CSV table of C-alpha atoms and ligand atoms in Angstrom, one decimal:
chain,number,residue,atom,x,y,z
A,11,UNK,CA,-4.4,24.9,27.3
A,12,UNK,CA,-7.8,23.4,27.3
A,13,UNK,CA,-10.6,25.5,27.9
A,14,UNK,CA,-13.3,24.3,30.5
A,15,UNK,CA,-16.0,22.7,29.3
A,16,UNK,CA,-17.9,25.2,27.1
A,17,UNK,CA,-21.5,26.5,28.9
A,18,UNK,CA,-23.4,25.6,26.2
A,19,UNK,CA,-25.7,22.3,26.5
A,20,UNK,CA,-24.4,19.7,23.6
A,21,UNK,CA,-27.4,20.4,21.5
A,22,UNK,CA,-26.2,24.3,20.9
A,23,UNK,CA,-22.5,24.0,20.3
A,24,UNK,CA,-21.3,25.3,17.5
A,25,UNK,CA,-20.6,21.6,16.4
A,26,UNK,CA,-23.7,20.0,16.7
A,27,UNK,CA,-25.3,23.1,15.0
A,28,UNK,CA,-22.9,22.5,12.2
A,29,UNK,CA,-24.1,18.6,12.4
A,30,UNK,CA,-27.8,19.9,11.9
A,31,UNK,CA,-27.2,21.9,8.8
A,32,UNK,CA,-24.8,19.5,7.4
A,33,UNK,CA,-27.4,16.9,7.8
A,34,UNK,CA,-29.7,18.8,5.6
A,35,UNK,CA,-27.6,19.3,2.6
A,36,UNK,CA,-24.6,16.4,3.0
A,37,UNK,CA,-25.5,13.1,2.4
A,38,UNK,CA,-25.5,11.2,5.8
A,39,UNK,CA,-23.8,15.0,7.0
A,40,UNK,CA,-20.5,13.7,6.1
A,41,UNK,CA,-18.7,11.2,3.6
A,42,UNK,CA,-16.5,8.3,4.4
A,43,UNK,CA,-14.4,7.7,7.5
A,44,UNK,CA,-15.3,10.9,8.6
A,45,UNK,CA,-19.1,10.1,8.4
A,46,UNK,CA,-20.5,11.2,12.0
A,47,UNK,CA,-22.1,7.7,12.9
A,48,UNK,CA,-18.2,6.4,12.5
A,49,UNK,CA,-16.8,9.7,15.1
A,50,UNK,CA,-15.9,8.0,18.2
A,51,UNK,CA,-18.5,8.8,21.0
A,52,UNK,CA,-18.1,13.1,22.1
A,53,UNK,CA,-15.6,13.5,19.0
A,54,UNK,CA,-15.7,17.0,17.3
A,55,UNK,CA,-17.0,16.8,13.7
A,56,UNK,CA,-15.7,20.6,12.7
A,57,UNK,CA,-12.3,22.1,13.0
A,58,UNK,CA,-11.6,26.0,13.2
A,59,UNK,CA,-8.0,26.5,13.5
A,60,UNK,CA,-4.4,24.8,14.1
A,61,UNK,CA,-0.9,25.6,14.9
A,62,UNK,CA,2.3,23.2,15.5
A,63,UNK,CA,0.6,20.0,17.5
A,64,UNK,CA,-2.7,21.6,18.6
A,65,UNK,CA,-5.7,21.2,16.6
A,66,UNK,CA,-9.3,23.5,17.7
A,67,UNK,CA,-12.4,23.0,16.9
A,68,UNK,CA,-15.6,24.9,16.2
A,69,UNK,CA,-16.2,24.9,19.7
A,70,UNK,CA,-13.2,27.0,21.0
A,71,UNK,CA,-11.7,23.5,22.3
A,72,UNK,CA,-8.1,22.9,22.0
A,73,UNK,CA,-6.3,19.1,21.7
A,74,UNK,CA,-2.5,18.4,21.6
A,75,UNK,CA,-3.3,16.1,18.4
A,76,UNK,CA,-2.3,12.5,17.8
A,77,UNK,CA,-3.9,12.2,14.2
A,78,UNK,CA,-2.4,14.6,11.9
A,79,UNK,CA,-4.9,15.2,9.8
A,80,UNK,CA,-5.0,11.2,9.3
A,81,UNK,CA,-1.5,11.8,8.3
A,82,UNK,CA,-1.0,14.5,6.0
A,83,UNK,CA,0.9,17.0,9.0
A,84,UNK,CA,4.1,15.7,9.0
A,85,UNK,CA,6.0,19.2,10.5
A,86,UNK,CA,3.6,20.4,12.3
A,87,UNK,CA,0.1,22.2,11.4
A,88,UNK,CA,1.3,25.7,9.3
A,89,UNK,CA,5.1,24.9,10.0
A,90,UNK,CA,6.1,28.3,9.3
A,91,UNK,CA,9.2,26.9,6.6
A,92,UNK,CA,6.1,25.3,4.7
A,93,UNK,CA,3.9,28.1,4.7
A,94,UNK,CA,6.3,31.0,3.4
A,95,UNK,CA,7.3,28.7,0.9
A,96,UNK,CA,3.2,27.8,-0.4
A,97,UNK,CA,2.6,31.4,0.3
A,98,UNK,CA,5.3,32.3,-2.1
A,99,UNK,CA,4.2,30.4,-4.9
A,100,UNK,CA,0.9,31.3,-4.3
A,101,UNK,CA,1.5,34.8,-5.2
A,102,UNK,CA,2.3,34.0,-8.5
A,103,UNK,CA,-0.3,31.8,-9.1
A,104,UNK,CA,-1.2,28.3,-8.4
A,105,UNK,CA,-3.4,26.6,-11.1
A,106,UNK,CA,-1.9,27.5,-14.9
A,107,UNK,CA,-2.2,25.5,-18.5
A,108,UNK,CA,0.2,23.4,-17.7
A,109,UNK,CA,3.2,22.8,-15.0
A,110,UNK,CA,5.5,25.4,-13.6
A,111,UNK,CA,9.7,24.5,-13.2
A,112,UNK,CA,8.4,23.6,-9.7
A,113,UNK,CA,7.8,20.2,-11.0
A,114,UNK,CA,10.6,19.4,-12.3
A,115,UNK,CA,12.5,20.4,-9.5
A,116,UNK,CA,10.2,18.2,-7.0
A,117,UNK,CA,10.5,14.9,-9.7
A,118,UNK,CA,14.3,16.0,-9.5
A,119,UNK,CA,14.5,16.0,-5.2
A,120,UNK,CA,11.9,12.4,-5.2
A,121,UNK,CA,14.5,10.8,-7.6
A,122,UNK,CA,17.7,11.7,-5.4
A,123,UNK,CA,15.9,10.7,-2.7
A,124,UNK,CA,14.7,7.2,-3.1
A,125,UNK,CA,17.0,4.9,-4.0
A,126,UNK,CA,14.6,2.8,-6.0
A,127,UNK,CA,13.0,5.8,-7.8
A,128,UNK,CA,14.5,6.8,-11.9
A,129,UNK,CA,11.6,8.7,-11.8
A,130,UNK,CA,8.0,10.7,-10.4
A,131,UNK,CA,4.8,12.0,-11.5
A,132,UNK,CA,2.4,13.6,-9.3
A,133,UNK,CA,-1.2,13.6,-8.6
A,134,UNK,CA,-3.4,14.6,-5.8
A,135,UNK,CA,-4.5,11.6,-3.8
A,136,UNK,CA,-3.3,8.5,-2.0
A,137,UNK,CA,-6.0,6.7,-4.3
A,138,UNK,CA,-5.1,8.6,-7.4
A,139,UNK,CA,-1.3,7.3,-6.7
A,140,UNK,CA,-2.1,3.7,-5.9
A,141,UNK,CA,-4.5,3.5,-8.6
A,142,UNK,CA,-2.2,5.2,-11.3
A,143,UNK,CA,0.7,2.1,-10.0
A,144,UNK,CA,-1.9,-0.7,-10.5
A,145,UNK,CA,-2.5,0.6,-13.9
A,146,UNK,CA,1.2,0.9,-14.9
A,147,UNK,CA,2.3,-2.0,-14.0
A,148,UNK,CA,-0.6,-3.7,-16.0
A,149,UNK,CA,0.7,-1.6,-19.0
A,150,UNK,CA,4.3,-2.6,-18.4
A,151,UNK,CA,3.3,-6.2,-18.0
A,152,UNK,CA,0.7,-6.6,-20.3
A,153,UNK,CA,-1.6,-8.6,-17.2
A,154,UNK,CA,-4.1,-7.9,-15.5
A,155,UNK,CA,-3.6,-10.0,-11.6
A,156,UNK,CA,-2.9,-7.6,-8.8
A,157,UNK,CA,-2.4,-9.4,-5.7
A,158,UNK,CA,-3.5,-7.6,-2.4
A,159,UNK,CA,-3.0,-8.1,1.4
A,160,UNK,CA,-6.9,-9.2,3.0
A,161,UNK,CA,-8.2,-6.1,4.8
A,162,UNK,CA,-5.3,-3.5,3.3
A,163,UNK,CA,-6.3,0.1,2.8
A,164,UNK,CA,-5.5,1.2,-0.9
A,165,UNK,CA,-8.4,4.1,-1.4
A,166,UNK,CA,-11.9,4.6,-1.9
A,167,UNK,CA,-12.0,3.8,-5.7
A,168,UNK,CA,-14.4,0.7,-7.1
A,169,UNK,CA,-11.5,-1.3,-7.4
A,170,UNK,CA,-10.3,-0.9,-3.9
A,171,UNK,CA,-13.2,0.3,-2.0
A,172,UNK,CA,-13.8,-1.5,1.7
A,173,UNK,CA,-17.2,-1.1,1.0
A,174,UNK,CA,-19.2,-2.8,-1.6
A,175,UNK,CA,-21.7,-0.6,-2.4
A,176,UNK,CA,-21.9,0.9,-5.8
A,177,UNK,CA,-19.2,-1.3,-6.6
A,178,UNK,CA,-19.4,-4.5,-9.0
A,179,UNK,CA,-17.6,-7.6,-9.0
A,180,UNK,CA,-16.1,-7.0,-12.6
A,181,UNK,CA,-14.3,-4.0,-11.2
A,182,UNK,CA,-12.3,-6.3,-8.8
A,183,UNK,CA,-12.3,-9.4,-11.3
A,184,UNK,CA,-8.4,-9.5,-11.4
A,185,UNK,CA,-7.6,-9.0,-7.9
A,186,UNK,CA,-6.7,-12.2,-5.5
A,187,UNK,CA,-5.7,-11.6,-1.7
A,188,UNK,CA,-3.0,-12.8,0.6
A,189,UNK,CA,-2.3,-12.7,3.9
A,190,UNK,CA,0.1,-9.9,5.7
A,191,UNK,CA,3.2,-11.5,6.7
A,192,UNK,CA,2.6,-15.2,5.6
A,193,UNK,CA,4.9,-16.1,2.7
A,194,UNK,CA,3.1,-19.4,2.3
A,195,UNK,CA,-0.4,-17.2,1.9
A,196,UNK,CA,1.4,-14.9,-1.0
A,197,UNK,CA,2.8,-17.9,-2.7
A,198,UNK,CA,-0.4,-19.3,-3.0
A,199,UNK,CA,-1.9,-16.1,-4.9
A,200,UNK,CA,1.3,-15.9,-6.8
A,201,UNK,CA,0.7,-19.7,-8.1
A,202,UNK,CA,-3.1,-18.4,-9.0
A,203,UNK,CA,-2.4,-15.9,-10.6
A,204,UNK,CA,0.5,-17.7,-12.6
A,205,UNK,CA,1.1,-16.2,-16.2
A,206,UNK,CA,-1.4,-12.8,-15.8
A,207,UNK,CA,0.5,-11.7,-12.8
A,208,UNK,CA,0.6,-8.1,-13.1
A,209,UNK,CA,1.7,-6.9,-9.6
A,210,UNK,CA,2.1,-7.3,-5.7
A,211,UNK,CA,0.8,-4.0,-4.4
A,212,UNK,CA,1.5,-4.4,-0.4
A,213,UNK,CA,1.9,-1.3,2.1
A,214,UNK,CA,4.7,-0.6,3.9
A,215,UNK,CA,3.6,-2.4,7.4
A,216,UNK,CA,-0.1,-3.4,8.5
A,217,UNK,CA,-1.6,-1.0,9.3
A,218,UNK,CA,-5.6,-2.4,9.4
A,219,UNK,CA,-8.2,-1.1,11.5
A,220,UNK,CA,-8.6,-2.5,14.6
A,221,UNK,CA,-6.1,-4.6,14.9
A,222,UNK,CA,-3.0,-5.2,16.1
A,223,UNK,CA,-0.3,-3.1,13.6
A,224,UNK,CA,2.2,-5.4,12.4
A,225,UNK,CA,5.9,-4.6,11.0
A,226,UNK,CA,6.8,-6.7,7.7
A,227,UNK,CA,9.1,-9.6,8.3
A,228,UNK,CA,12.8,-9.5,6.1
A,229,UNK,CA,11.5,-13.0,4.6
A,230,UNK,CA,8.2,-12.2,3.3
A,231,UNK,CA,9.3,-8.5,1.9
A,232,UNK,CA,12.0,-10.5,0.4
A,233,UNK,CA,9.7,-13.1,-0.7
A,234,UNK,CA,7.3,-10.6,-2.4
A,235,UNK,CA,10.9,-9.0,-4.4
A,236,UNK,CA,11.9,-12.4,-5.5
A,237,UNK,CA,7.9,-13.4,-6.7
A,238,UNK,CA,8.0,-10.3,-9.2
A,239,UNK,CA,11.2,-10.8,-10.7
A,240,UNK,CA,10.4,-14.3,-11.1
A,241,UNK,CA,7.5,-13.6,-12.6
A,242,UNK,CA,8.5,-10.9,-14.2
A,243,UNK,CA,5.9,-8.7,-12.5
A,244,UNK,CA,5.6,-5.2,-10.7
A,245,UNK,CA,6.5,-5.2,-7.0
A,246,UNK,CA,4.0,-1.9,-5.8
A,247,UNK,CA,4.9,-0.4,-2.3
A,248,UNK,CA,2.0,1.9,-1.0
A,249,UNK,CA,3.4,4.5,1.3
A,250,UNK,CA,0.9,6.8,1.5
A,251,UNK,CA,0.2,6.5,4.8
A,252,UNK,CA,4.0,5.5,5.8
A,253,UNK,CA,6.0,7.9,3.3
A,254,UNK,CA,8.5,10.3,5.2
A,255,UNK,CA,7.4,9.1,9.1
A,256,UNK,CA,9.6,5.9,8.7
A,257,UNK,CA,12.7,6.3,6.4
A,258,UNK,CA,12.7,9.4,3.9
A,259,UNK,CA,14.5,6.8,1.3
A,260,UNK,CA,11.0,4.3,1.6
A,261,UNK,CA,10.5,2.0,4.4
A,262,UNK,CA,11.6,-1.3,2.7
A,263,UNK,CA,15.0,0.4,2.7
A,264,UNK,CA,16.2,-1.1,5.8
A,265,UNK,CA,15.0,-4.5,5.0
A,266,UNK,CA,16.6,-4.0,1.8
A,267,UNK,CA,14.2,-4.5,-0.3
A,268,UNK,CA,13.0,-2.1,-3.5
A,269,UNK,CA,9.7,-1.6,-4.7
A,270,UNK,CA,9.6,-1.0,-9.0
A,271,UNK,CA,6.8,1.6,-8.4
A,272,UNK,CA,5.7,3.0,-5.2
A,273,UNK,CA,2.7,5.6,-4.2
A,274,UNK,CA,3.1,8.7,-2.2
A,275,UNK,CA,0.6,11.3,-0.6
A,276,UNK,CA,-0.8,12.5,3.2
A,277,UNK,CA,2.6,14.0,4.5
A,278,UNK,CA,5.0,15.2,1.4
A,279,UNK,CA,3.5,18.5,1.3
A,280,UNK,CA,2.7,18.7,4.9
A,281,UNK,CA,-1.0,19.2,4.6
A,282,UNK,CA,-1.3,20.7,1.0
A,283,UNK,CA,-2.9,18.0,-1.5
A,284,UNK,CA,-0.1,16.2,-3.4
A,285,UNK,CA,0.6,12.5,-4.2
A,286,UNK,CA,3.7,11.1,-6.4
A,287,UNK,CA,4.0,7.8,-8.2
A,288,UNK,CA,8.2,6.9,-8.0
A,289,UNK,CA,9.5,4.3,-10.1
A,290,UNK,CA,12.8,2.4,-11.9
A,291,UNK,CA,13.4,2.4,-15.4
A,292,UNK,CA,11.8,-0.9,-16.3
A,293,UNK,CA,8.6,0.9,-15.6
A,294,UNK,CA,9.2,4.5,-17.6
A,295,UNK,CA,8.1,3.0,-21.1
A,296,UNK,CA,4.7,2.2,-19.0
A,297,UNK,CA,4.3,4.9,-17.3
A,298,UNK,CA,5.0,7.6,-20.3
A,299,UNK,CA,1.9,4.8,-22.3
A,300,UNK,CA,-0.7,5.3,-19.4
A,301,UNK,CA,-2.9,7.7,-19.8
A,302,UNK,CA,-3.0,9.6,-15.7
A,303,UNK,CA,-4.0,13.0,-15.6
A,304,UNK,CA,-6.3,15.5,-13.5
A,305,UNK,CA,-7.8,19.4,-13.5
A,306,UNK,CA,-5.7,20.0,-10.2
A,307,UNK,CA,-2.4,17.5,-10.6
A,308,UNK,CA,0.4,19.9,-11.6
A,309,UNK,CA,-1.3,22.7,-9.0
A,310,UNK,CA,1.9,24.4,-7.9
A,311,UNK,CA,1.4,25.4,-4.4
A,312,UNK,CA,1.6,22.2,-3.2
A,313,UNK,CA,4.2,21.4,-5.2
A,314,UNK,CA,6.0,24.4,-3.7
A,315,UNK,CA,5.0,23.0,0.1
A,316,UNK,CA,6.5,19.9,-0.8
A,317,UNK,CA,9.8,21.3,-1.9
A,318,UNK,CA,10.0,22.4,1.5
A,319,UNK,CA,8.5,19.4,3.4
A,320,UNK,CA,11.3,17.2,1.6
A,321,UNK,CA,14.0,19.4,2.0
A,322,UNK,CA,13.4,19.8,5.6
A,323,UNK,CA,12.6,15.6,6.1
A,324,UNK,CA,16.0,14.9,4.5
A,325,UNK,CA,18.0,17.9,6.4
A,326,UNK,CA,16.6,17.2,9.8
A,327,UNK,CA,15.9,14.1,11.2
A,328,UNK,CA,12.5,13.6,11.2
A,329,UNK,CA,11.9,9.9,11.7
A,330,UNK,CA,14.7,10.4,14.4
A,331,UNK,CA,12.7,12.9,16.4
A,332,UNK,CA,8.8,11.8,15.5
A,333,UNK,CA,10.2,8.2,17.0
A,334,UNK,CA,11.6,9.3,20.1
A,335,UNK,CA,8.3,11.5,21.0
A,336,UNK,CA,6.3,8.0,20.1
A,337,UNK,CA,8.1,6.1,22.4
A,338,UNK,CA,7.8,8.7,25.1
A,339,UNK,CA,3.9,8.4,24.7
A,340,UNK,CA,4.1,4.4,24.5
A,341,UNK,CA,6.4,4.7,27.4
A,342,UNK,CA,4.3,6.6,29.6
A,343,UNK,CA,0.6,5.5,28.0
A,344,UNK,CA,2.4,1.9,29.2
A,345,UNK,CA,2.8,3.2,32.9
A,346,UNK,CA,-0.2,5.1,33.1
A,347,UNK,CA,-2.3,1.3,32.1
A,348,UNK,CA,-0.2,-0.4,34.9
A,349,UNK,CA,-0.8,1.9,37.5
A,350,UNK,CA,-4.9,1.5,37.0
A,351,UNK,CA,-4.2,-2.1,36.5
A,352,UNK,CA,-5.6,-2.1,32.9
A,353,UNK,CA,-4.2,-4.5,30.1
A,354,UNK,CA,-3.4,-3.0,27.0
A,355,UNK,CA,-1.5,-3.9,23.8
A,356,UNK,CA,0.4,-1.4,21.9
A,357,UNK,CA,2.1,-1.9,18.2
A,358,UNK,CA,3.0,-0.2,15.2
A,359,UNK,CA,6.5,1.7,14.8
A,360,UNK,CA,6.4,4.5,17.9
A,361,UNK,CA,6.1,7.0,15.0
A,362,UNK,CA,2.6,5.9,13.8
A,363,UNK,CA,1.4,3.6,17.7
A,364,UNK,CA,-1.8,2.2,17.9
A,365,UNK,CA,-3.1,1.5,21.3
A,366,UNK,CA,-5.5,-1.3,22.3
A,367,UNK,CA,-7.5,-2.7,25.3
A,368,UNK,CA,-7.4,-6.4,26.1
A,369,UNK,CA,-10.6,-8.1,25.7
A,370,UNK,CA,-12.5,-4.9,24.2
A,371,UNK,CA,-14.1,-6.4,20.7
A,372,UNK,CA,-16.8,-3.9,21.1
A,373,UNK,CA,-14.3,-0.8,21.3
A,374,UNK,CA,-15.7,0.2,25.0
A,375,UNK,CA,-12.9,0.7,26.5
A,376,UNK,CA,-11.3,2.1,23.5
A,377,UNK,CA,-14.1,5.2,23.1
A,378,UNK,CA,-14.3,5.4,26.5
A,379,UNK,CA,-10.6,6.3,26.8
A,380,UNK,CA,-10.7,8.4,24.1
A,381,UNK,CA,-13.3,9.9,25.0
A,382,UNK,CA,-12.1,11.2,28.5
A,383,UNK,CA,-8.5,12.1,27.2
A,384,UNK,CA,-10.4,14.2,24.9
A,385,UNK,CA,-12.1,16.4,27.3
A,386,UNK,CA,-9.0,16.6,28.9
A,387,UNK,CA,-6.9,18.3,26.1
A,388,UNK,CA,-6.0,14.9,24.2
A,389,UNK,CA,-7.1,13.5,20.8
A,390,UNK,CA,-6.3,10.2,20.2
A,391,UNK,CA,-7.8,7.0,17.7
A,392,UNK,CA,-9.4,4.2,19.6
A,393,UNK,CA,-8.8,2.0,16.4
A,394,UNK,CA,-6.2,3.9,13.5
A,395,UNK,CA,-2.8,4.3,14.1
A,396,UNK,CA,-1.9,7.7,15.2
A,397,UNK,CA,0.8,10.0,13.9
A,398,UNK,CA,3.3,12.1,15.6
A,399,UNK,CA,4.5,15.2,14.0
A,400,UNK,CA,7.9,17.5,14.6
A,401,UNK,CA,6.1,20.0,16.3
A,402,UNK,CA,5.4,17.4,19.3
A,403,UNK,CA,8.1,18.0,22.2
A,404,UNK,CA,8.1,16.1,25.1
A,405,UNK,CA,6.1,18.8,27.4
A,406,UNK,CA,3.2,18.2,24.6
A,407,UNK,CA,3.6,14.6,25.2
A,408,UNK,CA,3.3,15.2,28.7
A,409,UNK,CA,0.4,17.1,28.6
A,410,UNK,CA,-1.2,14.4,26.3
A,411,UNK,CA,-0.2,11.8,28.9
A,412,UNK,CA,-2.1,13.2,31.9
A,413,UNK,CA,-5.3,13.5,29.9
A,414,UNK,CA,-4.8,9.9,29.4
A,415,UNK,CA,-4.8,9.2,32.7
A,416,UNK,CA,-8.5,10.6,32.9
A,417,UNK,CA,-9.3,8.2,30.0
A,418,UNK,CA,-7.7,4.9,32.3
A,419,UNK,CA,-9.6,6.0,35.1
A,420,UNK,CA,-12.9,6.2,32.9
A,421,UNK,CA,-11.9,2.7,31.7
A,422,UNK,CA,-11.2,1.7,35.3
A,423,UNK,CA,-15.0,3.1,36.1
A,424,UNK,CA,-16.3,0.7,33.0
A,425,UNK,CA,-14.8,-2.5,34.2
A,426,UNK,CA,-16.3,-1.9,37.9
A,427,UNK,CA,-19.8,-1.1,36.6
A,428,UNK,CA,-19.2,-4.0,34.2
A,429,UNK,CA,-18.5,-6.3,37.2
A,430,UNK,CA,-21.1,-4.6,39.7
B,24,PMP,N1,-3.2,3.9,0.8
B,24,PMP,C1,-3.1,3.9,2.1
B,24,PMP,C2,-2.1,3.0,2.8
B,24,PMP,C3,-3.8,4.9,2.9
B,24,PMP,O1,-3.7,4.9,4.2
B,24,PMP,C4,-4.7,5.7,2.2
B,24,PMP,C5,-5.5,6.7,2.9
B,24,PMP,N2,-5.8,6.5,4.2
B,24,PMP,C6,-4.8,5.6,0.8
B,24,PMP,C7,-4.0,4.7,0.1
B,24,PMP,C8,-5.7,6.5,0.0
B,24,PMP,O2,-5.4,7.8,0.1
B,24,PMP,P1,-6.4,9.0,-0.2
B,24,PMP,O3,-7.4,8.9,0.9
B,24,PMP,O4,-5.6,10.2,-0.1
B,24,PMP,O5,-7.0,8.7,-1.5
């Protein structure tokens, strides 16, 4: 699987050349999350190539991959199903004046599959979807407070950015925060914001940085429902990062709650850009006022892709399968920490785990993990939740689990120098 470790010194890999030239004509040599300074410690900046769970990159180095793309690779990288079906469209053209009858029939398969949905427009991005919500439901409500969870991930636009920079006060002047989970804490911002609540925009669990990932309680998703009817207001669900992994109908199904609009992208079109806005009738009038639009938003390739990615999500069981190879990797990733004697905390539905180290603020033992599984063949997160895909099978898992081992032995070797 892997290859040994490549001949070259670090400074001549194909990587770190990449890195050098980047530097010269990228700002910082990469943008965002993906900014080099943010790669965990030996991580790969450049990919060349992927098929089913394995991801290369530019160095000829192959990884059974727990990130997905950061979520996008639901089935698998170029699930063959997906492929023929973007390749088919392809061929007849991807970006015209206006849609093709492949959007039609995608709003058509969003709104027999979720229950809450009358409706779906598409876009491109997660941010372009949670942003289009926010800006619906202040049309359909006429107000302008959008209550969001502290530290929730929304996008990288001014009004949701985690960073401040560039960004002014005035363009989050109507949001107020609550915290995940705490009814008492939502209340409060629901009382504050009083008649100008617009909407509740929450995602499906927590799923923060860092932290421990934390399922939503039945009381407070109920309690969020029963705020915006009181008030009248727009109850947002953001499953971009969630949609299709946990329940193809929308996550709150189980708990039995319905969002009025809810925001869609990373794995509907298994890796081709797409995102959807679904929503219920009291929101159509809104959402036919708004104005929402972009160059590439009714591209029909990915449209295609998604076709497929939904048919197949609803046919086969997905969630079923991507939860049973999660819990083989918590299961063993949990053995693997006992054996070396090594406390670690793992949360998060199996589908999307996050795995952390007792007393490891600094994220040593985390990169130092990570950093051994991945010369063994593994590529995990030391802080995001992961993502399985369909195309993990157990002997992949397996695989993934003895390069872990490697990485609790290197954490092993950081606690003894620590204590030396
Ligand atoms: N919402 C959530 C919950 C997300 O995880 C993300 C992306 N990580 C976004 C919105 C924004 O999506 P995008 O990066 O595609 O704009």
């Amino acid at each position: 699987m892997t290859k040994p470790a490549a001949a070259l010194s670090e400074t001549q890999t194909a990587d770190a050349l990449l890195r050098e030239r980047a530097a010269r004509v990228v700002p910082g040599g990469m943008w965002g999350h993906l900014n080099a300074a943010r790669l965990p410690e030996g991580y790969p900046q450049f990919f060349a190539s992927a098929e089913g769970c394995r991801i290369r990159d530019v160095n000829g180095r192959e990884y059974v991959d727990f990130m997905c793309s950061w979520g996008p690779v639901l089935l698998g990288h170029r699930h063959p199903e997906i492929q023929a079906a973007a390749e088919a469209q392809a061929a007849l053209g991807d970006c015209f004046n206006g849609p093709g009858e492949v959007m039609v029939e995608l709003a058509e398969d969003f709104v027999a599959m979720v229950p809450h949905a009358d409706w779906a427009m598409f876009q491109k991005n997660g941010g372009d979807a949670t942003t289009s919500c926010v800006t619906m439901a202040r049309a359909g409500t006429g107000r302008r407070k959008v209550l969001v969870a502290k530290g929730s991930y929304h996008g990288a636009l001014p009004w949701c950015s985690p960073s401040v920079a560039g960004v002014t006060s005035e363009d989050r002047a109507h949001l107020l925060h609550f915290e995940y989970n705490d009814v008492a804490s939502l209340q409060a911002a629901v009382d504050e914001a009083g008649k100008d609540l617009a909407a509740i925009l929450i995602t499906a669990f927590r799923h923060d940085m860092g932290r421990d990932l934390e399922l939503p309680t039945r009381e407070f998703a109920t309690a969020a429902r029963a705020a915006c009817d009181a008030a009248d207001a727009a109850l947002i669900l953001d499953e971009v990062r969630t949609g299709l992994r946990l329940d193809v109908r929308g996550s709150w199904e189980t708990l039995g709650v319905r969002p009025d609009l809810c925001a869609w992208s990373k794995a509907i079109a298994n890796g081709y850009a797409l995102a959807a806005v679904t929503g219920n009738d009291r929101f159509r009038d809104a959402a036919t006022k708004v104005f929402v639009t972009g160059s590439f938003w009714c591209g029909t390739v990915a449209m295609a892709a998604a076709r497929a990615t939904l048919r197949i999500a609803r046919e086969t069981d997905v969630p079923g399968h991507i939860r049973t190879m999660g819990l083989r990797l918590r299961e063993g990733l949990a053995r693997l920490a006992a054996r070396e004697g090594i406390a670690i905390r793992q949360s998060g539905p199996p589908q999307m785990p996050l795995m952390l180290f007792d007393d490891d603020t600094d994220v040593r033992k985390g990169r130092a993990f990570c950093a051994a599984a991945l010369r063994h063949g593994a590529f995990f997160h030391p802080q995001h939740n992961m993502f399985l895909s369909s195309a993990h099978q157990a002997a992949d898992i397996d695989a993934a689990l003895e390069a872990a081992s490697h990485g609790f032995r290197a954490v092993r070797e950081l606690d003894a120098r620590r204590n030396r």
